Amino acid sequence: MKGIVLAGGNGTRLHPLTLATSKQLLPIYDKPMIYYPISVLMLAHIRDILIISTPDTLPSLQALLGDGSHLGVNFSYVPQPEPRGIAEAFLLGDAHIDGDPCALVLGDNLFHGAGFPDLLRRAREELDGCVMFGYPVSDPERYGIGELDAEGRLISIEEKPALPRSDQAITGLYFYDKQVVDIAREQRPSARGELEITDVNRVYLEQGKANLVPLGRGFTWLDAGTHQSLLEASQYVQILERRQGVRVACLEEIALRMGFIDADACYRRGTEMSQSVYGRYVMDIARSLA
């Protein structure tokens, strides 16, 4: 399975913070924002990851992430000159996907919860069409909403409904089979000139191959695309890390625990950042798991 991080757009909701830098390079507490969606793909055991962003931002992301070899993964990069909808990621990533199933995660989304790796593994192993992940929200009229029947089957998808039939917001994480590029290519742009991910998901729903997995109690999903949500995400990570002594979305630790790299490689990476608390944590993890 291939992975895609869609980290495009101009971050206009975060102006003036993003007038001179990419949203995905802003910090969520002690790490760049883009670490969080990348960590999701790595936890799903995806090692071939395409990062899509604006032409101006890609050099900075490449300087931050490199080719991924230090994490035992492969990062590649494709520019998105203008934001033309989430589903455009499949057209831009056609060569990367190369007929395989894929997972798409939005570059400003943070997921965290006990058992999340197992949930991702099941979604990948049992994939037959499309898998989305739902999260209960108090203001469903602001989101794409999935409605489940009494047996837990997805029966409708609505985009920002005036009268929502569910409180399950569809989050920015999606798993698709190999049909997705062809399906995306067949969609017509919206009035805004965008290829809408909801239209792609509805095709799978019509085929009877769209599933919504609710992320229930114990899970956290945050979209860090506004000043308020960016602050909330940083506070959440800070509190969790200080109280539990662990790092959320520490890519080096995930790579080590997933078997992508060995303890020596993890330790060497930590020494490159040894003047920071983060770097020393990476060194400690490498020593403890050696």
PDB file of C-alpha atoms in Angstrom:
ATOM      1  CA  MET A   1       0.000   0.000   0.000  1.00  0.00           C
ATOM      2  CA  LYS A   2       1.203   3.493  -0.897  1.00  0.00           C
ATOM      3  CA  GLY A   3       0.734   6.585   1.235  1.00  0.00           C
ATOM      4  CA  ILE A   4       0.011  10.216   0.383  1.00  0.00           C
ATOM      5  CA  VAL A   5       0.222  13.273   2.622  1.00  0.00           C
ATOM      6  CA  LEU A   6      -1.675  16.179   1.082  1.00  0.00           C
ATOM      7  CA  ALA A   7       0.086  19.218   2.499  1.00  0.00           C
ATOM      8  CA  GLY A   8      -0.913  21.812  -0.081  1.00  0.00           C
ATOM      9  CA  GLY A   9      -2.980  24.964   0.109  1.00  0.00           C
ATOM     10  CA  ASN A  10      -2.082  28.458   1.184  1.00  0.00           C
ATOM     11  CA  GLY A  11      -3.054  28.215   4.851  1.00  0.00           C
ATOM     12  CA  THR A  12      -5.201  31.321   4.580  1.00  0.00           C
ATOM     13  CA  ARG A  13      -7.117  30.500   7.774  1.00  0.00           C
ATOM     14  CA  LEU A  14      -3.816  30.866   9.644  1.00  0.00           C
ATOM     15  CA  HIS A  15      -2.755  34.246   8.276  1.00  0.00           C
ATOM     16  CA  PRO A  16      -0.525  36.037   9.188  1.00  0.00           C
ATOM     17  CA  LEU A  17       1.322  32.952  10.519  1.00  0.00           C
ATOM     18  CA  THR A  18       1.447  31.410   7.067  1.00  0.00           C
ATOM     19  CA  LEU A  19       2.255  34.475   5.002  1.00  0.00           C
ATOM     20  CA  ALA A  20       5.928  33.469   4.905  1.00  0.00           C
ATOM     21  CA  THR A  21       5.869  29.758   5.746  1.00  0.00           C
ATOM     22  CA  SER A  22       3.818  26.632   5.143  1.00  0.00           C
ATOM     23  CA  LYS A  23       1.130  25.580   7.579  1.00  0.00           C
ATOM     24  CA  GLN A  24       2.666  22.101   7.721  1.00  0.00           C
ATOM     25  CA  LEU A  25       5.952  23.535   8.992  1.00  0.00           C
ATOM     26  CA  LEU A  26       4.319  25.278  11.940  1.00  0.00           C
ATOM     27  CA  PRO A  27       4.938  23.592  15.298  1.00  0.00           C
ATOM     28  CA  ILE A  28       2.430  21.481  17.138  1.00  0.00           C
ATOM     29  CA  TYR A  29       4.200  21.715  20.475  1.00  0.00           C
ATOM     30  CA  ASP A  30       7.625  20.111  19.865  1.00  0.00           C
ATOM     31  CA  LYS A  31       7.349  18.875  16.277  1.00  0.00           C
ATOM     32  CA  PRO A  32       6.440  20.245  12.852  1.00  0.00           C
ATOM     33  CA  MET A  33       2.803  19.720  11.999  1.00  0.00           C
ATOM     34  CA  ILE A  34       3.600  17.359   9.128  1.00  0.00           C
ATOM     35  CA  TYR A  35       5.147  14.821  11.518  1.00  0.00           C
ATOM     36  CA  TYR A  36       1.667  13.951  12.793  1.00  0.00           C
ATOM     37  CA  PRO A  37       0.067  12.783   9.509  1.00  0.00           C
ATOM     38  CA  ILE A  38       3.291  11.044   8.487  1.00  0.00           C
ATOM     39  CA  SER A  39       3.209   9.131  11.771  1.00  0.00           C
ATOM     40  CA  VAL A  40      -0.274   7.821  10.915  1.00  0.00           C
ATOM     41  CA  LEU A  41       0.940   6.306   7.650  1.00  0.00           C
ATOM     42  CA  MET A  42       3.970   4.785   9.350  1.00  0.00           C
ATOM     43  CA  LEU A  43       1.742   3.252  12.041  1.00  0.00           C
ATOM     44  CA  ALA A  44      -0.267   1.697   9.195  1.00  0.00           C
ATOM     45  CA  HIS A  45       3.016   0.075   8.080  1.00  0.00           C
ATOM     46  CA  ILE A  46       3.200   2.228   4.956  1.00  0.00           C
ATOM     47  CA  ARG A  47       6.767   2.981   3.930  1.00  0.00           C
ATOM     48  CA  ASP A  48       6.403   4.510   0.456  1.00  0.00           C
ATOM     49  CA  ILE A  49       5.016   8.002   1.051  1.00  0.00           C
ATOM     50  CA  LEU A  50       4.333  10.826  -1.403  1.00  0.00           C
ATOM     51  CA  ILE A  51       4.186  14.377  -0.049  1.00  0.00           C
ATOM     52  CA  ILE A  52       2.179  16.863  -2.095  1.00  0.00           C
ATOM     53  CA  SER A  53       2.599  20.566  -1.408  1.00  0.00           C
ATOM     54  CA  THR A  54       3.016  23.924  -3.079  1.00  0.00           C
ATOM     55  CA  PRO A  55       6.106  24.545  -5.238  1.00  0.00           C
ATOM     56  CA  ASP A  56       7.336  27.153  -2.727  1.00  0.00           C
ATOM     57  CA  THR A  57       6.987  24.784   0.236  1.00  0.00           C
ATOM     58  CA  LEU A  58       8.454  21.577  -1.204  1.00  0.00           C
ATOM     59  CA  PRO A  59      12.126  22.615  -0.811  1.00  0.00           C
ATOM     60  CA  SER A  60      11.574  23.273   2.915  1.00  0.00           C
ATOM     61  CA  LEU A  61       9.783  19.951   3.380  1.00  0.00           C
ATOM     62  CA  GLN A  62      12.575  18.163   1.545  1.00  0.00           C
ATOM     63  CA  ALA A  63      15.144  19.865   3.766  1.00  0.00           C
ATOM     64  CA  LEU A  64      13.178  18.734   6.834  1.00  0.00           C
ATOM     65  CA  LEU A  65      12.404  15.165   5.792  1.00  0.00           C
ATOM     66  CA  GLY A  66      14.950  14.211   3.150  1.00  0.00           C
ATOM     67  CA  ASP A  67      14.441  10.953   1.307  1.00  0.00           C
ATOM     68  CA  GLY A  68      13.228   9.164   4.436  1.00  0.00           C
ATOM     69  CA  SER A  69      16.131   6.704   4.605  1.00  0.00           C
ATOM     70  CA  HIS A  70      16.916   7.751   8.186  1.00  0.00           C
ATOM     71  CA  LEU A  71      13.435   6.433   9.074  1.00  0.00           C
ATOM     72  CA  GLY A  72      13.541   3.363   6.868  1.00  0.00           C
ATOM     73  CA  VAL A  73      10.901   4.819   4.554  1.00  0.00           C
ATOM     74  CA  ASN A  74      10.880   6.453   1.135  1.00  0.00           C
ATOM     75  CA  PHE A  75       9.662  10.023   0.751  1.00  0.00           C
ATOM     76  CA  SER A  76       8.944  11.438  -2.691  1.00  0.00           C
ATOM     77  CA  TYR A  77       7.545  14.842  -3.559  1.00  0.00           C
ATOM     78  CA  VAL A  78       5.142  16.314  -6.103  1.00  0.00           C
ATOM     79  CA  PRO A  79       4.074  19.971  -6.416  1.00  0.00           C
ATOM     80  CA  GLN A  80       0.463  21.133  -6.381  1.00  0.00           C
ATOM     81  CA  PRO A  81       0.584  24.599  -7.963  1.00  0.00           C
ATOM     82  CA  GLU A  82      -2.979  25.488  -6.938  1.00  0.00           C
ATOM     83  CA  PRO A  83      -5.338  23.861  -4.427  1.00  0.00           C
ATOM     84  CA  ARG A  84      -7.903  22.069  -6.585  1.00  0.00           C
ATOM     85  CA  GLY A  85      -9.522  19.765  -4.075  1.00  0.00           C
ATOM     86  CA  ILE A  86      -8.469  16.789  -2.006  1.00  0.00           C
ATOM     87  CA  ALA A  87      -9.232  14.277  -4.755  1.00  0.00           C
ATOM     88  CA  GLU A  88      -6.661  15.923  -7.040  1.00  0.00           C
ATOM     89  CA  ALA A  89      -4.062  14.173  -4.872  1.00  0.00           C
ATOM     90  CA  PHE A  90      -4.872  10.912  -6.676  1.00  0.00           C
ATOM     91  CA  LEU A  91      -4.233  12.459 -10.083  1.00  0.00           C
ATOM     92  CA  LEU A  92      -1.014  14.097  -8.953  1.00  0.00           C
ATOM     93  CA  GLY A  93      -0.007  10.839  -7.277  1.00  0.00           C
ATOM     94  CA  ASP A  94      -0.982   8.495 -10.114  1.00  0.00           C
ATOM     95  CA  ALA A  95       2.603   7.424 -10.884  1.00  0.00           C
ATOM     96  CA  HIS A  96       3.345   6.990  -7.179  1.00  0.00           C
ATOM     97  CA  ILE A  97       0.237   4.876  -6.556  1.00  0.00           C
ATOM     98  CA  ASP A  98       1.026   2.797  -9.666  1.00  0.00           C
ATOM     99  CA  GLY A  99      -2.094   0.658  -9.434  1.00  0.00           C
ATOM    100  CA  ASP A 100      -1.735  -0.203  -5.756  1.00  0.00           C
ATOM    101  CA  PRO A 101      -4.125   0.501  -2.870  1.00  0.00           C
ATOM    102  CA  CYS A 102      -3.331   3.738  -1.086  1.00  0.00           C
ATOM    103  CA  ALA A 103      -3.953   5.745   2.052  1.00  0.00           C
ATOM    104  CA  LEU A 104      -4.430   9.504   1.988  1.00  0.00           C
ATOM    105  CA  VAL A 105      -4.049  11.727   5.047  1.00  0.00           C
ATOM    106  CA  LEU A 106      -4.407  15.496   5.223  1.00  0.00           C
ATOM    107  CA  GLY A 107      -1.326  17.389   6.320  1.00  0.00           C
ATOM    108  CA  ASP A 108      -3.016  19.292   9.161  1.00  0.00           C
ATOM    109  CA  ASN A 109      -4.737  16.329  10.861  1.00  0.00           C
ATOM    110  CA  LEU A 110      -3.681  14.834  14.195  1.00  0.00           C
ATOM    111  CA  PHE A 111      -4.894  11.401  15.332  1.00  0.00           C
ATOM    112  CA  HIS A 112      -4.098   9.770  18.636  1.00  0.00           C
ATOM    113  CA  GLY A 113      -5.588   6.989  20.711  1.00  0.00           C
ATOM    114  CA  ALA A 114      -4.979   3.634  22.351  1.00  0.00           C
ATOM    115  CA  GLY A 115      -5.152   0.782  19.856  1.00  0.00           C
ATOM    116  CA  PHE A 116      -4.817   3.075  16.838  1.00  0.00           C
ATOM    117  CA  PRO A 117      -2.111   0.941  15.135  1.00  0.00           C
ATOM    118  CA  ASP A 118      -4.333  -2.154  15.397  1.00  0.00           C
ATOM    119  CA  LEU A 119      -7.279  -0.247  13.977  1.00  0.00           C
ATOM    120  CA  LEU A 120      -5.149   0.916  11.035  1.00  0.00           C
ATOM    121  CA  ARG A 121      -3.825  -2.596  10.464  1.00  0.00           C
ATOM    122  CA  ARG A 122      -7.350  -4.035  10.313  1.00  0.00           C
ATOM    123  CA  ALA A 123      -8.490  -1.301   7.938  1.00  0.00           C
ATOM    124  CA  ARG A 124      -5.586  -2.070   5.642  1.00  0.00           C
ATOM    125  CA  GLU A 125      -5.904  -5.847   5.772  1.00  0.00           C
ATOM    126  CA  GLU A 126      -9.695  -5.863   5.315  1.00  0.00           C
ATOM    127  CA  LEU A 127      -9.799  -3.127   2.675  1.00  0.00           C
ATOM    128  CA  ASP A 128     -12.433  -3.772   0.018  1.00  0.00           C
ATOM    129  CA  GLY A 129     -13.202  -0.452  -1.624  1.00  0.00           C
ATOM    130  CA  CYS A 130     -12.917   2.561   0.660  1.00  0.00           C
ATOM    131  CA  VAL A 131     -12.470   2.971   4.409  1.00  0.00           C
ATOM    132  CA  MET A 132     -13.090   6.301   6.147  1.00  0.00           C
ATOM    133  CA  PHE A 133     -12.857   7.172   9.817  1.00  0.00           C
ATOM    134  CA  GLY A 134     -15.604   9.005  11.680  1.00  0.00           C
ATOM    135  CA  TYR A 135     -15.364  11.176  14.773  1.00  0.00           C
ATOM    136  CA  PRO A 136     -18.294  12.547  16.802  1.00  0.00           C
ATOM    137  CA  VAL A 137     -18.567  16.344  16.697  1.00  0.00           C
ATOM    138  CA  SER A 138     -20.906  18.852  18.295  1.00  0.00           C
ATOM    139  CA  ASP A 139     -21.237  20.945  15.117  1.00  0.00           C
ATOM    140  CA  PRO A 140     -21.741  18.437  12.280  1.00  0.00           C
ATOM    141  CA  GLU A 141     -23.021  21.121   9.902  1.00  0.00           C
ATOM    142  CA  ARG A 142     -19.367  22.200   9.458  1.00  0.00           C
ATOM    143  CA  TYR A 143     -18.137  18.806   8.187  1.00  0.00           C
ATOM    144  CA  GLY A 144     -18.638  16.013   5.734  1.00  0.00           C
ATOM    145  CA  ILE A 145     -20.918  13.643   7.647  1.00  0.00           C
ATOM    146  CA  GLY A 146     -21.358   9.890   7.405  1.00  0.00           C
ATOM    147  CA  GLU A 147     -24.605   8.211   8.486  1.00  0.00           C
ATOM    148  CA  LEU A 148     -24.590   4.621   9.750  1.00  0.00           C
ATOM    149  CA  ASP A 149     -27.550   2.283  10.024  1.00  0.00           C
ATOM    150  CA  ALA A 150     -28.331   0.124  13.055  1.00  0.00           C
ATOM    151  CA  GLU A 151     -25.888  -2.560  11.822  1.00  0.00           C
ATOM    152  CA  GLY A 152     -23.073  -0.044  11.415  1.00  0.00           C
ATOM    153  CA  ARG A 153     -23.254   0.124   7.614  1.00  0.00           C
ATOM    154  CA  LEU A 154     -22.587   3.455   5.932  1.00  0.00           C
ATOM    155  CA  ILE A 155     -25.780   4.576   4.202  1.00  0.00           C
ATOM    156  CA  SER A 156     -25.195   8.239   3.355  1.00  0.00           C
ATOM    157  CA  ILE A 157     -22.517  10.906   3.007  1.00  0.00           C
ATOM    158  CA  GLU A 158     -23.423  14.589   3.182  1.00  0.00           C
ATOM    159  CA  GLU A 159     -21.133  17.577   2.845  1.00  0.00           C
ATOM    160  CA  LYS A 160     -21.837  20.258   5.475  1.00  0.00           C
ATOM    161  CA  PRO A 161     -25.534  19.389   5.772  1.00  0.00           C
ATOM    162  CA  ALA A 162     -27.975  22.007   7.051  1.00  0.00           C
ATOM    163  CA  LEU A 163     -29.878  19.226   8.874  1.00  0.00           C
ATOM    164  CA  PRO A 164     -27.287  16.585   9.757  1.00  0.00           C
ATOM    165  CA  ARG A 165     -28.506  13.007  10.156  1.00  0.00           C
ATOM    166  CA  SER A 166     -25.458  12.017  12.185  1.00  0.00           C
ATOM    167  CA  ASP A 167     -22.712  13.506  14.324  1.00  0.00           C
ATOM    168  CA  GLN A 168     -19.980  11.414  12.659  1.00  0.00           C
ATOM    169  CA  ALA A 169     -17.591  13.794  10.903  1.00  0.00           C
ATOM    170  CA  ILE A 170     -15.485  12.161   8.210  1.00  0.00           C
ATOM    171  CA  THR A 171     -11.887  12.819   9.178  1.00  0.00           C
ATOM    172  CA  GLY A 172      -8.935  13.517   6.915  1.00  0.00           C
ATOM    173  CA  LEU A 173      -7.762   9.897   6.697  1.00  0.00           C
ATOM    174  CA  TYR A 174      -8.868   7.575   3.904  1.00  0.00           C
ATOM    175  CA  PHE A 175      -7.935   4.098   2.638  1.00  0.00           C
ATOM    176  CA  TYR A 176      -8.706   3.179  -0.986  1.00  0.00           C
ATOM    177  CA  ASP A 177      -8.368   0.212  -3.289  1.00  0.00           C
ATOM    178  CA  LYS A 178      -6.715   0.449  -6.688  1.00  0.00           C
ATOM    179  CA  GLN A 179      -9.852   1.907  -8.342  1.00  0.00           C
ATOM    180  CA  VAL A 180      -9.384   5.308  -6.744  1.00  0.00           C
ATOM    181  CA  VAL A 181      -7.317   7.009  -9.462  1.00  0.00           C
ATOM    182  CA  ASP A 182      -9.787   6.042 -12.180  1.00  0.00           C
ATOM    183  CA  ILE A 183     -12.723   7.116 -10.029  1.00  0.00           C
ATOM    184  CA  ALA A 184     -11.108  10.477  -9.256  1.00  0.00           C
ATOM    185  CA  ARG A 185     -10.330  11.044 -12.916  1.00  0.00           C
ATOM    186  CA  GLU A 186     -13.995  10.576 -13.828  1.00  0.00           C
ATOM    187  CA  GLN A 187     -15.258  13.262 -11.421  1.00  0.00           C
ATOM    188  CA  ARG A 188     -16.260  16.705 -12.600  1.00  0.00           C
ATOM    189  CA  PRO A 189     -14.833  19.712 -10.747  1.00  0.00           C
ATOM    190  CA  SER A 190     -17.189  21.529  -8.412  1.00  0.00           C
ATOM    191  CA  ALA A 191     -18.365  25.104  -8.957  1.00  0.00           C
ATOM    192  CA  ARG A 192     -15.155  26.140  -7.167  1.00  0.00           C
ATOM    193  CA  GLY A 193     -13.100  24.215  -9.700  1.00  0.00           C
ATOM    194  CA  GLU A 194     -12.134  21.513  -7.178  1.00  0.00           C
ATOM    195  CA  LEU A 195     -12.213  17.726  -7.281  1.00  0.00           C
ATOM    196  CA  GLU A 196     -14.187  16.862  -4.173  1.00  0.00           C
ATOM    197  CA  ILE A 197     -13.258  13.843  -2.065  1.00  0.00           C
ATOM    198  CA  THR A 198     -16.932  13.447  -1.136  1.00  0.00           C
ATOM    199  CA  ASP A 199     -17.751  12.729  -4.788  1.00  0.00           C
ATOM    200  CA  VAL A 200     -15.127   9.969  -4.867  1.00  0.00           C
ATOM    201  CA  ASN A 201     -16.453   8.488  -1.633  1.00  0.00           C
ATOM    202  CA  ARG A 202     -20.015   8.523  -2.941  1.00  0.00           C
ATOM    203  CA  VAL A 203     -18.973   6.379  -5.907  1.00  0.00           C
ATOM    204  CA  TYR A 204     -17.689   3.761  -3.487  1.00  0.00           C
ATOM    205  CA  LEU A 205     -20.901   4.113  -1.460  1.00  0.00           C
ATOM    206  CA  GLU A 206     -22.983   3.463  -4.590  1.00  0.00           C
ATOM    207  CA  GLN A 207     -20.868   0.348  -5.222  1.00  0.00           C
ATOM    208  CA  GLY A 208     -21.575  -0.843  -1.691  1.00  0.00           C
ATOM    209  CA  LYS A 209     -17.876  -0.646  -0.917  1.00  0.00           C
ATOM    210  CA  ALA A 210     -17.614   2.346   1.408  1.00  0.00           C
ATOM    211  CA  ASN A 211     -17.091   1.800   5.120  1.00  0.00           C
ATOM    212  CA  LEU A 212     -16.949   4.265   7.996  1.00  0.00           C
ATOM    213  CA  VAL A 213     -15.012   3.237  11.101  1.00  0.00           C
ATOM    214  CA  PRO A 214     -16.082   5.309  14.129  1.00  0.00           C
ATOM    215  CA  LEU A 215     -13.259   6.576  16.301  1.00  0.00           C
ATOM    216  CA  GLY A 216     -14.952   6.372  19.680  1.00  0.00           C
ATOM    217  CA  ARG A 217     -14.048   7.270  23.214  1.00  0.00           C
ATOM    218  CA  GLY A 218     -10.343   7.393  23.922  1.00  0.00           C
ATOM    219  CA  PHE A 219      -9.462   8.746  20.491  1.00  0.00           C
ATOM    220  CA  THR A 220      -8.523  12.284  19.614  1.00  0.00           C
ATOM    221  CA  TRP A 221      -8.840  13.864  16.186  1.00  0.00           C
ATOM    222  CA  LEU A 222      -7.819  17.463  15.627  1.00  0.00           C
ATOM    223  CA  ASP A 223      -7.730  19.547  12.455  1.00  0.00           C
ATOM    224  CA  ALA A 224      -5.026  22.112  13.185  1.00  0.00           C
ATOM    225  CA  GLY A 225      -6.063  24.486  10.414  1.00  0.00           C
ATOM    226  CA  THR A 226      -7.128  27.482  12.522  1.00  0.00           C
ATOM    227  CA  HIS A 227      -5.410  29.528  15.216  1.00  0.00           C
ATOM    228  CA  GLN A 228      -7.646  28.045  17.898  1.00  0.00           C
ATOM    229  CA  SER A 229      -7.264  24.431  16.779  1.00  0.00           C
ATOM    230  CA  LEU A 230      -3.496  24.849  16.341  1.00  0.00           C
ATOM    231  CA  LEU A 231      -3.229  26.031  19.928  1.00  0.00           C
ATOM    232  CA  GLU A 232      -5.508  23.237  21.162  1.00  0.00           C
ATOM    233  CA  ALA A 233      -3.427  20.633  19.349  1.00  0.00           C
ATOM    234  CA  SER A 234      -0.219  21.953  20.914  1.00  0.00           C
ATOM    235  CA  GLN A 235      -1.774  21.993  24.365  1.00  0.00           C
ATOM    236  CA  TYR A 236      -3.074  18.451  23.934  1.00  0.00           C
ATOM    237  CA  VAL A 237       0.348  17.124  22.905  1.00  0.00           C
ATOM    238  CA  GLN A 238       2.124  19.077  25.647  1.00  0.00           C
ATOM    239  CA  ILE A 239      -0.146  17.753  28.401  1.00  0.00           C
ATOM    240  CA  LEU A 240       0.022  14.175  27.130  1.00  0.00           C
ATOM    241  CA  GLU A 241       3.792  14.161  26.770  1.00  0.00           C
ATOM    242  CA  ARG A 242       4.468  15.795  30.127  1.00  0.00           C
ATOM    243  CA  ARG A 243       2.134  13.500  32.048  1.00  0.00           C
ATOM    244  CA  GLN A 244       3.009  10.228  30.338  1.00  0.00           C
ATOM    245  CA  GLY A 245       6.644  10.818  29.425  1.00  0.00           C
ATOM    246  CA  VAL A 246       6.111   9.687  25.838  1.00  0.00           C
ATOM    247  CA  ARG A 247       6.282  11.543  22.543  1.00  0.00           C
ATOM    248  CA  VAL A 248       3.290  11.707  20.207  1.00  0.00           C
ATOM    249  CA  ALA A 249       4.273  11.271  16.538  1.00  0.00           C
ATOM    250  CA  CYS A 250       7.971  10.731  17.239  1.00  0.00           C
ATOM    251  CA  LEU A 251       8.886   9.398  13.803  1.00  0.00           C
ATOM    252  CA  GLU A 252      12.181   7.888  14.924  1.00  0.00           C
ATOM    253  CA  GLU A 253      10.519   5.924  17.723  1.00  0.00           C
ATOM    254  CA  ILE A 254       7.778   4.694  15.410  1.00  0.00           C
ATOM    255  CA  ALA A 255      10.358   3.636  12.825  1.00  0.00           C
ATOM    256  CA  LEU A 256      12.248   1.683  15.488  1.00  0.00           C
ATOM    257  CA  ARG A 257       9.172   0.017  16.978  1.00  0.00           C
ATOM    258  CA  MET A 258       7.823  -0.876  13.523  1.00  0.00           C
ATOM    259  CA  GLY A 259      11.149  -2.467  12.569  1.00  0.00           C
ATOM    260  CA  PHE A 260      11.934   0.041   9.827  1.00  0.00           C
ATOM    261  CA  ILE A 261      15.295   0.918  11.432  1.00  0.00           C
ATOM    262  CA  ASP A 262      17.457  -0.618  14.138  1.00  0.00           C
ATOM    263  CA  ALA A 263      18.430   0.871  17.511  1.00  0.00           C
ATOM    264  CA  ASP A 264      21.821   2.046  16.250  1.00  0.00           C
ATOM    265  CA  ALA A 265      20.268   4.062  13.432  1.00  0.00           C
ATOM    266  CA  CYS A 266      17.713   5.518  15.837  1.00  0.00           C
ATOM    267  CA  TYR A 267      20.428   6.494  18.296  1.00  0.00           C
ATOM    268  CA  ARG A 268      22.519   8.165  15.577  1.00  0.00           C
ATOM    269  CA  ARG A 269      19.485  10.191  14.553  1.00  0.00           C
ATOM    270  CA  GLY A 270      18.981  11.256  18.150  1.00  0.00           C
ATOM    271  CA  THR A 271      22.574  12.449  18.461  1.00  0.00           C
ATOM    272  CA  GLU A 272      21.994  14.812  15.526  1.00  0.00           C
ATOM    273  CA  MET A 273      19.399  16.575  17.708  1.00  0.00           C
ATOM    274  CA  SER A 274      21.017  15.945  21.085  1.00  0.00           C
ATOM    275  CA  GLN A 275      20.802  19.582  22.177  1.00  0.00           C
ATOM    276  CA  SER A 276      17.003  19.296  22.255  1.00  0.00           C
ATOM    277  CA  VAL A 277      14.725  17.397  24.609  1.00  0.00           C
ATOM    278  CA  TYR A 278      13.310  15.627  21.552  1.00  0.00           C
ATOM    279  CA  GLY A 279      16.722  14.417  20.446  1.00  0.00           C
ATOM    280  CA  ARG A 280      17.598  13.131  23.900  1.00  0.00           C
ATOM    281  CA  TYR A 281      14.277  11.289  24.022  1.00  0.00           C
ATOM    282  CA  VAL A 282      15.119   9.572  20.731  1.00  0.00           C
ATOM    283  CA  MET A 283      18.502   8.534  22.156  1.00  0.00           C
ATOM    284  CA  ASP A 284      16.852   7.178  25.316  1.00  0.00           C
ATOM    285  CA  ILE A 285      14.319   5.183  23.291  1.00  0.00           C
ATOM    286  CA  ALA A 286      17.109   3.704  21.190  1.00  0.00           C
ATOM    287  CA  ARG A 287      19.002   2.647  24.287  1.00  0.00           C
ATOM    288  CA  SER A 288      15.940   1.140  25.934  1.00  0.00           C
ATOM    289  CA  LEU A 289      14.991  -0.895  22.872  1.00  0.00           C
ATOM    290  CA  ALA A 290      18.498  -1.946  21.821  1.00  0.00           C
TER     291      ALA A 290
END
